[in-house]
Amino acid sequence: MLEKIMNIYKFFENFVYPRVIEKFGVVQVDFEKEGDFGYLTRFDLYSNKKTATIELWSSHWVGLEIYKLENRDIDIIYNKMISPEEVSEKDFFEFMEILFNDD
């Protein structure tokens, strides 16, 4: 399982992150205090139409959220917390498909 988790983090670093920074402003936040799933590195993504977060926990949980910004409304359109046993590249592809869709 450790190899799978390391591959997911490398996939994020080498495939997801470079594509995200092409279209979104990105702020990386490293939390010093341990939370429910360990230590957190969160990427906050910003554009005019959507914001999103990618959460990478030291316990290997992954959180993915996307919010649509319309007028003064903020609607959550994607929210997924994925366990280390279940996380896969497919989760990031699904996330990016919704994130990059202009609807």
Coordinates of C-alpha atoms in Angstrom, one line a residue:
M1 CA 0.0 0.0 0.0
L2 CA 2.9 2.4 0.7
E3 CA 4.1 2.1 -2.9
K4 CA 0.5 3.0 -4.1
I5 CA 0.4 6.0 -1.8
M6 CA 3.8 7.3 -2.9
N7 CA 2.7 6.8 -6.5
I8 CA -0.4 9.0 -5.9
Y9 CA 1.8 11.7 -4.4
K10 CA 4.2 11.6 -7.3
F11 CA 1.2 11.6 -9.7
F12 CA -0.1 14.7 -8.0
E13 CA 3.3 16.4 -8.1
N14 CA 4.1 15.5 -11.7
F15 CA 0.7 15.5 -13.4
V16 CA -2.0 17.3 -11.4
Y17 CA -0.2 20.3 -10.0
P18 CA 1.4 21.4 -13.3
R19 CA -2.0 21.4 -15.0
V20 CA -3.7 23.2 -12.2
I21 CA -1.2 26.1 -12.0
E22 CA -1.8 26.8 -15.7
K23 CA -5.4 27.9 -15.1
F24 CA -5.6 28.7 -11.4
G25 CA -3.9 30.8 -8.8
V26 CA -2.5 28.4 -6.2
V27 CA -1.6 29.0 -2.6
Q28 CA 0.0 26.1 -0.7
V29 CA -0.6 26.1 3.1
D30 CA 1.2 23.7 5.4
F31 CA -0.5 23.4 8.8
E32 CA 1.9 23.0 11.7
K33 CA -0.7 21.6 14.1
E34 CA -1.7 18.0 13.8
G35 CA -5.4 17.4 12.9
D36 CA -7.7 14.5 12.8
F37 CA -5.9 12.9 9.8
G38 CA -2.4 14.0 10.8
Y39 CA -0.5 17.0 9.3
L40 CA -2.1 18.7 6.4
T41 CA -0.7 20.3 3.2
R42 CA -3.6 22.1 1.5
F43 CA -3.6 23.7 -2.0
D44 CA -6.1 26.5 -2.4
L45 CA -7.0 27.1 -6.0
Y46 CA -8.6 30.3 -7.3
S47 CA -10.2 31.6 -10.5
N48 CA -13.0 33.9 -11.4
K49 CA -15.5 31.1 -11.7
K50 CA -14.4 28.4 -9.2
T51 CA -12.3 27.8 -6.1
A52 CA -11.1 24.5 -5.0
T53 CA -9.0 22.8 -2.3
I54 CA -6.8 19.8 -2.5
E55 CA -5.9 18.4 0.9
L56 CA -3.0 15.9 1.3
W57 CA -2.8 14.5 4.8
S58 CA 0.2 12.8 6.4
S59 CA -2.0 9.8 7.1
H60 CA -2.4 9.6 3.3
W61 CA -6.1 10.7 3.2
V62 CA -6.9 13.0 0.3
G63 CA -9.6 15.7 0.3
L64 CA -10.9 17.3 -2.9
E65 CA -13.5 20.1 -3.0
I66 CA -14.7 22.4 -5.8
Y67 CA -16.9 25.5 -5.3
K68 CA -18.6 27.3 -8.1
L69 CA -18.8 31.1 -7.8
E70 CA -21.8 32.7 -9.5
N71 CA -22.8 36.3 -8.7
R72 CA -22.6 36.4 -4.9
D73 CA -23.4 32.7 -4.5
I74 CA -20.9 30.0 -3.6
D75 CA -22.1 26.4 -4.4
I76 CA -20.2 23.3 -3.6
I77 CA -20.1 21.1 -6.7
Y78 CA -17.6 18.5 -5.7
N79 CA -16.6 17.2 -2.2
K80 CA -14.7 13.9 -1.7
M81 CA -12.6 12.6 1.2
I82 CA -10.7 9.5 0.1
S83 CA -9.1 6.9 2.4
P84 CA -5.5 5.7 1.7
E85 CA -6.9 2.3 0.7
E86 CA -9.3 3.8 -1.9
V87 CA -7.4 6.8 -3.4
S88 CA -6.4 6.4 -7.0
E89 CA -5.4 8.5 -10.0
K90 CA -9.0 8.2 -11.2
D91 CA -10.0 10.5 -8.3
F92 CA -7.7 13.3 -9.5
F93 CA -8.9 12.9 -13.1
E94 CA -12.5 13.2 -12.0
F95 CA -11.6 16.2 -9.9
M96 CA -9.8 17.9 -12.8
E97 CA -12.6 17.2 -15.3
I98 CA -15.1 19.1 -13.1
L99 CA -12.6 21.8 -12.2
F100 CA -11.6 22.5 -15.8
N101 CA -15.2 22.3 -17.1
D102 CA -16.4 25.9 -17.8
D103 CA -20.1 25.2 -16.9

